[in-house]
Amino acid sequence: MTSSNAAPRDPSPGSPSSPGFPDFTRPDAGTALVSEWLTGTPERSRAAADAVLDQWQGQSDLPEALLSLSAFVAADGDSVLYYAQWTSDDAHRAYVKVHRPVMIDRIDAEIPGIERPGLTRYRYYRSIVADRTRPSAVLIAVRLEADSEQLRREWIDSIAATPAGDEPVGLVAGHFHLAEDGRGILNLAEWTDIQSHIDWLDSTTGQNWRNTLDRPGIHFRDFKRYHPHRSLTVG
């Protein structure tokens, strides 16, 4: 298993291996914006994802600060996860302050009733790469919280120190992000398929891993499985 961390960064381990996945490690991404829209059904989820990507792709003058936008549909079909990379939070805030209301109004007119719990701002921290020769087909989003900034970095670094050869069968890569609140942790893990993830969670090693997710100072919140739908890369 190899890893890439924030300084220095090696872009090659995290480069996307399959369509629909962004390059989580790109060094020009100053911020990663993650939000989930609750849609209720697979049909509405796909429609919402297409509506967002269509609006962005239909613009003749995309903002230079936007680097990528990816949409992932939940495996149970009830929601869409959006992952966007921008050069900075300030650039994103300045743009959406003017343009977002119009975009949202258009989508709500087409697909009414979407719930939006909110957006979280993250910084990419480091990646763990198991085997880039395997195609990615599933994204597992794991959310945790830590009691301190130092503890969350230490916990991620300890996970990255797992000896080579101990990776779960089906894991392609895991990309750790730090929320700007100083507590949140997001691991976006690429897997080959859902069944491999289920089998691993039911195994002894999977149970041992789950025990590390809720130890003193580290608090597991939830995880969810998604399929890549569409991705837009600008820069």
Phi, psi and omega in degrees: 000138177246163179221154172233135178241181193293328183212111356279163177258142172245108186291339187293320182297330185262002183297144186295138180260348185218154178301145178094346180257133176281172171274097185297339188260004188301131189288342181273359178277107180278342180208150175238123184254124184237127178216152179237132175254128179269117188246330175103324183219158177300321182295316179291326179295313180295322179295319180294317179298316179294322181297318180293310182295324179297320180296317180292315182291338181278354180279136180279339182229074178296144179296138181297335182285342177279125181256320179199157175215125182233142178241131179236129180265131181302145181299329177273358173082002189270356185201169176233133175256126178253135178233116182237139176249128177233162179289331180199159176293322181299317180296320179294313181299317181297321183286310186288337177302326182268318192261333187298316182304319181293317181297316181294319179300320180295318181292318180293331176291328181275322183227082184289154173091009178289134175259138183233095182298336178136171183249141176242135180262128182236162167242130175297136181249300179195166181235152171243124183244124180270305183197107181282000177281345181265138180286144176268135179227351183221141174247127176253118179261116181248124181248134178221172172224150177238156181284344180206161177299315182296320183294321182291325176291319179296321180294314179298316180298325179291324177294320181292342181274005178302132183301145176301138181100349180264009181290148175295145173294125182106343177281130176261309181196156174231135185239113185267135180234149180247126178288151183290349179283356179084000183234320188289144176232134175232123173252117176258104187256131176268129178234160179284327182194162183291320184298323177298321178293318178297314181298321181293318179298328180278350182276170179297317180294325177294320177295320178296320177298317181297330177294332180282347183280347182221071179244171183310122178090346179241129186233114177288134179254302181189171169216157180211147181258141182223156171250138176296138180249296178211154179218138178243122176248125185257305183272000000 
